[in-house]
Short mmCIF file of C-alpha atoms in Angstrom, two decimals:
data_model
loop_
_atom_site.label_atom_id
_atom_site.label_comp_id
_atom_site.label_asym_id
_atom_site.label_seq_id
_atom_site.Cartn_x
_atom_site.Cartn_y
_atom_site.Cartn_z
CA MET V 1 -40.10 -23.50 -7.84
CA GLU V 2 -39.92 -20.15 -6.18
CA THR V 3 -37.16 -19.06 -3.91
CA LEU V 4 -37.72 -19.89 -0.23
CA SER V 5 -35.55 -17.44 1.79
CA ILE V 6 -34.65 -18.44 5.25
CA PRO V 7 -34.59 -15.59 7.79
CA GLY V 8 -31.25 -14.77 9.48
CA LEU V 9 -28.98 -15.99 6.45
CA VAL V 10 -27.66 -13.49 4.04
CA GLY V 11 -27.90 -14.54 0.44
CA SER V 12 -29.80 -17.80 1.23
CA GLY V 13 -31.28 -19.28 -1.88
CA PRO V 14 -33.81 -22.15 -2.45
CA VAL V 15 -33.75 -24.77 0.29
CA ASP V 16 -32.96 -27.56 -2.21
CA GLU V 17 -36.57 -28.14 -2.97
CA PHE V 18 -37.15 -29.23 0.68
CA ARG V 19 -34.62 -32.04 0.04
CA VAL V 20 -32.59 -32.29 3.40
CA ALA V 21 -30.67 -35.13 5.03
CA LYS V 22 -32.93 -37.55 7.03
CA ASP V 23 -30.89 -37.09 10.28
CA ALA V 24 -31.97 -33.39 10.51
CA LYS V 25 -34.38 -34.24 13.40
CA VAL V 26 -31.48 -35.93 15.34
CA GLY V 27 -29.19 -32.91 14.92
CA TYR V 28 -32.24 -30.49 16.02
CA ASP V 29 -32.96 -32.68 18.99
CA ASN V 30 -29.43 -32.99 20.02
CA SER V 31 -29.04 -29.13 20.01
CA THR V 32 -32.28 -28.89 22.12
CA ILE V 33 -30.80 -31.51 24.68
CA GLU V 34 -27.56 -29.73 24.83
CA VAL V 35 -29.43 -26.46 25.93
CA ASN V 36 -31.42 -28.40 28.49
CA GLU V 37 -28.22 -29.90 29.90
CA THR V 38 -26.54 -26.48 30.16
CA SER V 39 -29.58 -25.24 32.03
CA SER V 40 -29.63 -28.31 34.40
CA ASP V 41 -25.95 -27.81 35.07
CA ALA V 42 -26.63 -24.25 36.12
CA GLY V 43 -29.36 -25.23 38.35
CA ILE V 44 -27.09 -27.84 40.07
CA SER V 45 -24.27 -25.22 40.66
CA LYS V 46 -26.80 -22.85 42.10
CA GLN V 47 -28.19 -25.53 44.50
CA ALA V 48 -24.62 -26.35 45.60
CA SER V 49 -23.76 -22.71 46.29
CA GLU V 50 -26.98 -22.25 48.31
CA LYS V 51 -26.18 -25.26 50.45
CA GLY V 52 -22.61 -23.93 50.99
CA SER V 53 -24.09 -20.74 52.13
CA LYS V 54 -26.45 -22.39 54.66
CA LYS V 55 -23.54 -24.28 56.20
CA LYS V 56 -21.59 -21.10 56.66
CA LYS V 57 -24.51 -19.60 58.44
CA GLY V 58 -24.72 -22.64 60.81
CA LYS V 59 -21.03 -22.22 61.63
CA SER V 60 -21.33 -18.58 62.37
CA GLY V 61 -24.26 -19.31 64.79
CA GLY V 62 -22.02 -21.41 67.08
CA ASN V 63 -21.14 -20.19 70.68
CA THR V 64 -18.03 -18.36 71.61
CA LYS V 65 -16.41 -21.15 73.50
CA MET V 66 -16.62 -23.46 70.71
CA ALA V 67 -14.95 -20.88 68.41
CA GLN V 68 -12.14 -20.58 70.94
CA ALA V 69 -11.78 -24.23 71.30
CA GLU V 70 -11.55 -24.65 67.42
CA THR V 71 -9.01 -21.75 67.00
CA GLY V 72 -6.09 -24.17 66.56
CA THR V 73 -8.00 -26.29 64.16
CA ASP V 74 -8.97 -23.21 62.22
CA ASN V 75 -5.37 -22.09 61.78
CA GLN V 76 -4.46 -25.45 60.56
CA GLU V 77 -7.32 -25.36 58.01
CA SER V 78 -6.35 -21.91 56.75
CA ALA V 79 -4.53 -23.21 53.67
CA PRO V 80 -7.42 -25.24 52.48
CA SER V 81 -9.77 -22.40 53.09
CA LYS V 82 -7.58 -20.29 50.53
CA SER V 83 -7.89 -23.00 48.00
CA LYS V 84 -11.59 -23.04 48.44
CA LYS V 85 -11.59 -19.31 47.65
CA SER V 86 -9.62 -19.88 44.61
CA GLN V 87 -12.06 -22.60 43.63
CA ARG V 88 -14.91 -20.19 44.15
CA LYS V 89 -13.12 -17.64 41.82
CA GLY V 90 -12.65 -20.36 39.27
CA LYS V 91 -16.50 -21.02 39.54
CA VAL V 92 -17.21 -17.48 39.03
CA SER V 93 -14.80 -17.44 35.97
CA SER V 94 -16.40 -20.55 34.56
CA GLY V 95 -19.83 -19.08 35.33
CA SER V 96 -19.02 -16.04 33.09
CA GLN V 97 -17.79 -18.18 30.28
CA THR V 98 -21.09 -20.13 30.57
CA SER V 99 -22.97 -16.94 30.34
CA GLU V 100 -21.27 -15.91 27.25
CA SER V 101 -21.86 -19.24 25.68
CA LYS V 102 -25.54 -18.98 26.62
CA SER V 103 -25.75 -15.48 25.09
CA GLY V 104 -24.26 -16.94 21.82
CA ALA V 105 -26.71 -19.85 22.11
CA ARG V 106 -29.57 -17.54 22.61
CA LYS V 107 -28.67 -15.48 19.44
CA ASP V 108 -28.49 -18.75 17.54
CA GLU V 109 -31.85 -19.85 19.06
CA ASP V 110 -33.40 -16.51 18.18
CA SER V 111 -32.44 -16.95 14.54
CA VAL V 112 -33.66 -20.60 14.60
CA GLY V 113 -36.83 -19.44 16.32
CA ALA V 114 -37.68 -17.33 13.25
CA ILE V 115 -38.33 -20.50 11.40
CA SER V 116 -41.39 -21.28 13.35
CA GLU V 117 -44.18 -23.69 12.28
CA GLU V 118 -46.46 -20.63 11.52
CA TRP V 119 -43.77 -19.16 9.40
CA VAL V 120 -43.58 -22.44 7.30
CA ILE V 121 -47.36 -22.41 6.92
CA GLN V 122 -47.48 -18.86 5.74
CA LYS V 123 -44.74 -19.70 3.16
CA ILE V 124 -46.62 -22.80 1.94
CA THR V 125 -49.70 -20.74 1.65
CA SER V 126 -47.87 -17.84 -0.08
CA LEU V 127 -46.21 -20.29 -2.59
CA ASN V 128 -49.69 -21.92 -3.23
CA PRO V 129 -52.13 -19.06 -2.96
CA ASP V 130 -54.98 -21.34 -4.31
CA PHE V 131 -54.59 -23.89 -1.56
CA GLU V 132 -57.40 -22.45 0.58
CA GLU V 133 -59.81 -22.60 -2.46
CA GLN V 134 -59.46 -26.45 -2.83
CA GLY V 135 -62.74 -26.93 -0.83
CA LEU V 136 -61.03 -28.00 2.50
CA ASP V 137 -63.05 -26.79 5.62
CA ASN V 138 -59.83 -26.66 7.84
CA PRO V 139 -56.47 -26.41 5.82
CA GLU V 140 -54.58 -26.52 8.93
CA MET V 141 -55.31 -30.16 9.32
CA ILE V 142 -52.92 -30.84 6.49
CA LEU V 143 -50.64 -27.83 6.82
CA LEU V 144 -49.74 -28.20 10.55
CA PRO V 145 -48.51 -31.70 10.24
CA LEU V 146 -46.58 -30.78 7.11
CA ALA V 147 -45.07 -27.66 8.97
CA LYS V 148 -44.01 -29.93 11.92
CA HIS V 149 -42.25 -32.31 9.43
CA LEU V 150 -40.56 -29.54 7.37
CA ARG V 151 -39.45 -27.24 10.22
CA PRO V 152 -36.50 -29.47 11.52
CA LEU V 153 -35.33 -30.06 8.01
CA LEU V 154 -35.41 -26.25 7.18
CA VAL V 155 -33.59 -25.52 10.47
CA ASN V 156 -30.82 -28.04 9.62
CA SER V 157 -30.57 -26.73 6.07
CA TRP V 158 -30.25 -23.21 7.46
CA LYS V 159 -27.48 -24.20 9.91
CA GLU V 160 -25.60 -25.93 7.05
CA ARG V 161 -25.85 -22.94 4.80
CA LYS V 162 -24.84 -20.59 7.68
CA LYS V 163 -21.81 -22.69 8.33
CA ALA V 164 -20.82 -22.88 4.65
CA ALA V 165 -21.21 -19.15 4.22
CA PHE V 166 -19.02 -18.53 7.35
CA THR V 167 -16.35 -20.88 6.13
CA GLU V 168 -16.34 -19.35 2.52
CA ASN V 169 -16.14 -15.97 3.96
CA THR V 170 -13.23 -16.91 6.32
CA GLN V 171 -11.29 -18.17 3.42
CA LYS V 172 -12.03 -15.11 1.39
CA ILE V 173 -10.86 -12.76 4.24
CA LYS V 174 -7.58 -14.76 4.72
CA LYS V 175 -6.91 -14.56 0.91
CA LEU V 176 -7.70 -10.84 0.79
CA LEU V 177 -5.37 -9.98 3.69
CA ASP V 178 -2.53 -12.03 2.27
CA ASN V 179 -2.79 -10.36 -1.17
CA LEU V 180 -3.15 -7.00 0.47
CA GLN V 181 -0.13 -7.42 2.54
CA LYS V 182 2.03 -8.32 -0.52
CA LYS V 183 0.84 -5.39 -2.41
CA LEU V 184 1.53 -3.00 0.49
CA ASP V 185 4.99 -4.40 1.09
CA GLU V 186 6.13 -3.89 -2.56
CA SER V 187 4.65 -0.37 -2.86
CA PHE V 188 5.70 0.92 0.63
CA LEU V 189 9.17 -0.30 0.24
CA ASN V 190 9.46 1.39 -3.11
CA MET V 191 8.15 4.67 -1.43
CA GLN V 192 10.67 4.57 1.20
CA LEU V 193 13.38 4.16 -1.54
CA CYS V 194 12.23 7.20 -3.35
CA GLU V 195 11.69 9.22 -0.01
CA LYS V 196 15.59 8.99 0.43
CA ALA V 197 16.22 10.99 -2.76
CA LEU V 198 14.18 13.89 -1.28
CA ASP V 199 16.99 14.61 1.17
CA LEU V 200 19.12 15.96 -1.67
CA PHE V 201 16.85 18.90 -2.08
CA GLU V 202 16.10 19.76 1.54
CA ASP V 203 18.12 23.10 0.86
CA ASP V 204 15.76 23.96 -1.89
CA PRO V 205 12.27 24.41 -0.36
CA SER V 206 10.29 25.12 -3.48
CA THR V 207 11.76 22.09 -5.40
CA SER V 208 11.44 19.93 -2.21
CA VAL V 209 7.73 20.67 -1.93
CA LEU V 210 7.26 19.63 -5.63
CA LEU V 211 9.05 16.34 -5.14
CA HIS V 212 7.13 15.64 -1.98
CA LYS V 213 3.77 16.35 -3.56
CA HIS V 214 4.67 14.35 -6.72
CA LEU V 215 5.79 11.31 -4.70
CA LEU V 216 2.45 11.45 -2.70
CA ARG V 217 0.33 11.97 -5.76
CA THR V 218 1.83 8.92 -7.61
CA THR V 219 2.98 6.21 -5.18
CA GLY V 220 1.16 7.48 -2.24
CA THR V 221 -2.20 7.73 -3.96
CA SER V 222 -1.89 4.14 -5.46
CA ILE V 223 -1.12 2.75 -1.75
CA VAL V 224 -4.11 4.58 -0.34
CA ASP V 225 -6.52 3.52 -3.06
CA THR V 226 -5.40 -0.08 -2.79
CA LEU V 227 -5.75 -0.02 0.92
CA LEU V 228 -9.24 1.64 1.21
CA LEU V 229 -10.82 -0.54 -1.39
CA ASN V 230 -9.52 -3.68 0.23
CA LEU V 231 -10.57 -2.61 3.67
CA ASP V 232 -13.90 -1.90 2.33
CA LEU V 233 -14.21 -5.42 0.93
CA LEU V 234 -12.83 -6.80 4.23
CA ASN V 235 -15.45 -4.96 6.27
CA LYS V 236 -18.22 -6.36 3.99
CA LEU V 237 -17.07 -9.78 4.23
CA LYS V 238 -16.86 -9.62 8.03
CA ASN V 239 -20.37 -8.41 8.09
CA GLY V 240 -21.72 -11.08 5.79
CA VAL V 241 -22.42 -8.69 2.91
CA PRO V 242 -22.08 -10.44 -0.49
CA VAL V 243 -19.34 -8.83 -2.58
CA GLU V 244 -18.69 -8.82 -6.25
CA PRO V 245 -15.25 -10.19 -7.50
CA GLN V 246 -13.16 -7.23 -8.54
CA THR V 247 -9.51 -6.04 -8.94
CA PRO V 248 -9.11 -2.98 -6.53
CA GLU V 249 -5.81 -1.99 -7.83
CA SER V 250 -7.27 -1.24 -11.19
CA ILE V 251 -9.70 1.31 -9.80
CA LEU V 252 -8.63 5.03 -9.30
CA LEU V 253 -10.49 6.83 -6.64
CA SER V 254 -11.40 10.57 -6.53
CA PRO V 255 -10.72 12.60 -3.36
CA GLY V 256 -14.52 12.36 -2.60
CA ASP V 257 -14.49 8.63 -2.90
CA ARG V 258 -11.47 8.16 -0.59
CA SER V 259 -12.96 10.30 2.18
CA ALA V 260 -16.29 8.30 1.84
CA LEU V 261 -14.59 5.07 2.01
CA ALA V 262 -12.43 6.21 4.96
CA LYS V 263 -15.57 7.29 6.87
CA SER V 264 -17.37 4.03 6.13
CA LEU V 265 -14.76 2.02 7.95
CA PRO V 266 -15.74 0.69 11.59
CA GLY V 267 -14.45 2.24 14.85
CA SER V 268 -11.03 3.81 15.34
CA MET V 269 -10.02 2.40 11.92
CA SER V 270 -12.13 5.14 10.20
CA ALA V 271 -10.48 7.99 12.14
CA LYS V 272 -6.97 6.77 11.18
CA ALA V 273 -8.00 6.18 7.59
CA ILE V 274 -9.31 9.66 7.47
CA GLU V 275 -5.95 10.96 8.77
CA THR V 276 -4.11 9.07 6.01
CA VAL V 277 -6.32 10.53 3.34
CA GLU V 278 -5.85 14.08 4.66
CA ALA V 279 -1.95 13.53 4.80
CA LEU V 280 -2.15 12.35 1.22
CA GLU V 281 -3.15 15.86 0.30
CA GLY V 282 -0.34 17.32 2.34
CA LYS V 283 3.19 18.36 1.50
CA ARG V 284 5.34 15.99 3.48
CA VAL V 285 5.88 12.29 2.84
CA GLU V 286 6.99 11.38 6.20
CA SER V 287 3.62 12.69 7.74
CA PHE V 288 1.74 10.48 5.32
CA MET V 289 3.76 7.54 5.97
CA SER V 290 3.40 7.88 9.74
CA ALA V 291 -0.44 7.98 9.22
CA LEU V 292 -0.25 5.03 6.83
CA ARG V 293 1.53 2.95 9.52
CA GLU V 294 -1.07 3.62 11.98
CA VAL V 295 -3.98 2.68 9.81
CA ALA V 296 -2.12 -0.44 8.75
CA GLU V 297 -1.43 -1.49 12.12
CA GLU V 298 -5.11 -0.97 13.22
CA SER V 299 -6.02 -3.15 10.23
CA GLY V 300 -3.66 -5.93 11.44
CA LEU V 301 -1.11 -5.46 8.70
CA ALA V 302 2.61 -4.83 9.06
CA LEU V 303 4.51 -2.47 6.89
CA LYS V 304 8.10 -3.48 6.24
CA LYS V 305 10.82 -1.07 7.01
CA LEU V 306 13.52 -0.49 4.41
CA ASP V 307 16.96 -1.63 5.70
CA LYS V 308 20.34 -1.43 4.06
CA LYS V 309 20.11 -4.81 2.50
CA LEU V 310 16.69 -4.26 1.00
CA GLU V 311 17.78 -0.91 -0.28
CA ARG V 312 20.64 -2.29 -2.15
CA THR V 313 18.48 -5.01 -3.68
CA LEU V 314 15.68 -2.56 -4.65
CA LEU V 315 18.17 -0.01 -6.08
CA HIS V 316 19.92 -2.50 -8.16
CA SER V 317 16.60 -3.77 -9.52
CA TYR V 318 15.43 -0.15 -10.09
CA ARG V 319 18.72 0.59 -12.04
CA LYS V 320 18.35 -2.51 -14.21
CA ASP V 321 14.76 -1.50 -15.08
CA LEU V 322 15.61 1.98 -15.84
CA THR V 323 18.47 1.02 -18.08
CA ALA V 324 16.18 -1.30 -20.13
CA GLN V 325 13.77 1.64 -20.47
CA VAL V 326 16.41 3.96 -21.63
CA SER V 327 17.84 1.58 -24.13
CA ALA V 328 14.37 0.81 -25.55
CA GLU V 329 13.04 4.31 -25.55
CA THR V 330 12.13 5.97 -28.94
CA ASP V 331 10.16 8.92 -27.94
CA PRO V 332 12.54 11.99 -27.51
CA VAL V 333 10.43 13.79 -24.80
CA SER V 334 9.96 10.76 -22.61
CA LEU V 335 13.57 9.92 -22.63
CA LEU V 336 14.83 12.94 -20.55
CA PRO V 337 13.21 12.07 -17.13
CA GLN V 338 14.29 8.40 -17.49
CA VAL V 339 18.03 9.48 -18.25
CA ILE V 340 17.88 12.00 -15.17
CA SER V 341 16.55 9.23 -12.89
CA LEU V 342 19.20 6.84 -13.98
CA LEU V 343 21.93 9.52 -13.58
CA TYR V 344 20.76 10.01 -9.93
CA VAL V 345 20.89 6.19 -9.25
CA GLN V 346 24.63 6.16 -10.89
CA VAL V 347 25.78 9.37 -9.28
CA HIS V 348 24.02 9.65 -5.94
CA GLY V 349 22.79 6.10 -5.34
CA LYS V 350 19.15 7.50 -4.94
CA ALA V 351 16.01 6.65 -6.80
CA LEU V 352 14.67 10.15 -7.77
CA GLN V 353 11.15 10.45 -9.18
CA ALA V 354 10.87 14.21 -10.56
CA PRO V 355 7.84 15.94 -12.09
CA GLY V 356 8.26 18.11 -15.20
CA ARG V 357 8.49 21.25 -13.12
CA ALA V 358 11.39 19.94 -11.00
CA ILE V 359 13.56 18.66 -13.96
CA SER V 360 15.48 22.01 -14.28
CA ALA V 361 16.47 21.74 -10.63
CA ALA V 362 17.42 18.08 -10.85
CA VAL V 363 19.69 18.86 -13.86
CA SER V 364 21.33 21.78 -12.07
CA ARG V 365 22.24 19.38 -9.13
CA LEU V 366 24.23 17.27 -11.45
CA LYS V 367 26.59 19.95 -12.67
CA ASP V 368 29.40 19.23 -10.23
CA LYS V 369 29.02 15.37 -10.89
CA LEU V 370 29.48 15.47 -14.73
CA ASP V 371 32.23 16.56 -16.96
CA ASP V 372 31.57 19.89 -19.04
CA SER V 373 30.71 18.04 -22.24
CA ALA V 374 28.23 15.56 -20.60
CA PHE V 375 26.60 18.27 -18.63
CA LYS V 376 26.29 20.49 -21.85
CA THR V 377 24.61 17.69 -23.70
CA LEU V 378 22.04 17.27 -20.75
CA VAL V 379 21.31 21.01 -20.61
CA ASP V 380 20.98 21.21 -24.38
CA TYR V 381 18.64 18.33 -24.54
CA GLN V 382 16.62 19.72 -21.63
CA SER V 383 16.20 23.04 -23.33
CA GLY V 384 15.01 21.40 -26.50
CA THR V 385 12.43 19.30 -24.56
CA VAL V 386 11.14 22.35 -22.88
CA SER V 387 10.71 24.04 -26.16
CA VAL V 388 8.75 21.16 -27.77
CA LEU V 389 6.53 20.96 -24.61
CA ALA V 390 5.85 24.70 -24.76
CA LEU V 391 4.85 24.55 -28.47
CA MET V 392 2.53 21.53 -27.88
CA ALA V 393 0.87 23.40 -25.00
CA SER V 394 0.23 26.44 -27.19
CA ALA V 395 -0.93 24.50 -30.30
CA THR V 396 -4.50 25.49 -31.39
CA GLY V 397 -5.03 22.68 -34.03
CA ASP V 398 -5.97 25.28 -36.69
CA GLU V 399 -4.74 24.30 -40.10
CA GLU V 400 -3.20 27.72 -40.78
CA ASP V 401 -1.30 27.44 -37.52
CA CYS V 402 2.34 26.71 -38.28
CA THR V 403 2.88 25.29 -34.57
CA SER V 404 2.92 21.60 -35.72
CA ASP V 405 5.69 22.26 -38.26
CA ARG V 406 7.77 23.89 -35.53
CA ILE V 407 7.02 20.98 -33.13
CA LEU V 408 8.10 18.57 -35.76
CA SER V 409 11.29 20.50 -36.44
CA LYS V 410 12.29 20.64 -32.68
CA ARG V 411 11.56 16.82 -32.29
CA GLU V 412 13.85 16.13 -35.12
CA VAL V 413 16.63 18.00 -33.28
CA LEU V 414 15.94 16.08 -30.13
CA GLU V 415 16.05 12.74 -32.07
CA GLU V 416 19.54 13.61 -33.29
CA LEU V 417 20.54 14.28 -29.75
CA MET V 418 19.01 11.03 -28.38
CA PRO V 419 22.26 8.75 -28.78
CA ALA V 420 24.35 11.25 -27.16
CA LEU V 421 22.01 11.48 -24.17
CA LYS V 422 21.58 7.79 -23.90
CA GLY V 423 25.48 7.44 -24.00
CA LEU V 424 25.66 9.57 -20.64
CA VAL V 425 24.16 6.59 -18.73
CA LEU V 426 24.44 3.51 -21.01
CA GLY V 427 28.15 4.07 -21.48
CA THR V 428 28.62 4.42 -17.86
CA THR V 429 26.76 1.34 -17.10
CA GLN V 430 28.60 -0.68 -19.75
CA SER V 431 31.95 0.55 -18.53
CA GLN V 432 31.11 -0.41 -15.03
CA ALA V 433 29.80 -3.87 -16.14
#
């Protein structure tokens, strides 16, 4: 059977082959009775207010002597009159609530009204185009009673589907927000931890800029992409747009995609998201984190602040992970940045993430913290790594080019130095343990 789409319900499928509960008419009639009762209640309150106004006019029409004679009585009744005023205010308040409920009911009635008897007849005719060619002089004699029978059933089915869709979306929204909160908590705390290491290079502007940009391009980019993709899904769910299941954290966005997603968000959230995307392309981590906090608060999310206890816990976990990585590393080029990061944890108690161009400055900062032999091992290994990377960048891939042999030779030298370099951090860790 073809799909019969009910207007006003996103993603509505077949109406179960017109199979609906028998009590659909009762539910439909009850909703009509409730609307009529609301209207009659409004009429009664209106009549009561009109009678009250007439009584007030009669009192004001009394003579002056009567007013003077009743002055004492009026003073005694001043308190009840105040309570009457508060009652009238309460009536106004309840009246506004009634009007809001009526407006919501009108919206629902408009959607239900789209499923008219004429609409049902048109659908039956469109599903059976040969119906009018069956030799009947007046097809409506059959179609109209059928439409009158089917309409309450369709309305009830529409309401059930709408309720089910709303419940399903509500559950999806809650789950999405819970998962997003967990992801942001972890990533934002790690970013705050790494931000503290940037203070060590504030007196070196060029290196400081490199470190800030590196943290923004790595951890910051991951946070923004996760946030924007999830906020986009959240916006679609709130608007009843069907969404495909996906894993947003596995998607990397381009700068253009980030801007487009930020602009597509509703209201003030869009402006704050755009500021966050722009701060991501900047040079200061604190500016980005401030913008990120604002868009998170606008979204109803709370970003955890790194306190001393959390910092110690995260730093301990970071040190443990780095130690395991250094111990298991077999690539001589990848080993150097891992050892430097672990040295900064051991020496400064900071979680440093340094890009290749900042490695030299990071090594220089350790000169006063290591003995001469340890520092010489670190410098020699760093020089060898730079030579290998330079040769790899200049390699042409030509068979006659001897660059590959030179790269192999340099890597062998580094491999011989690997145990000594690992000893700088693993030996310290083991002795402290």
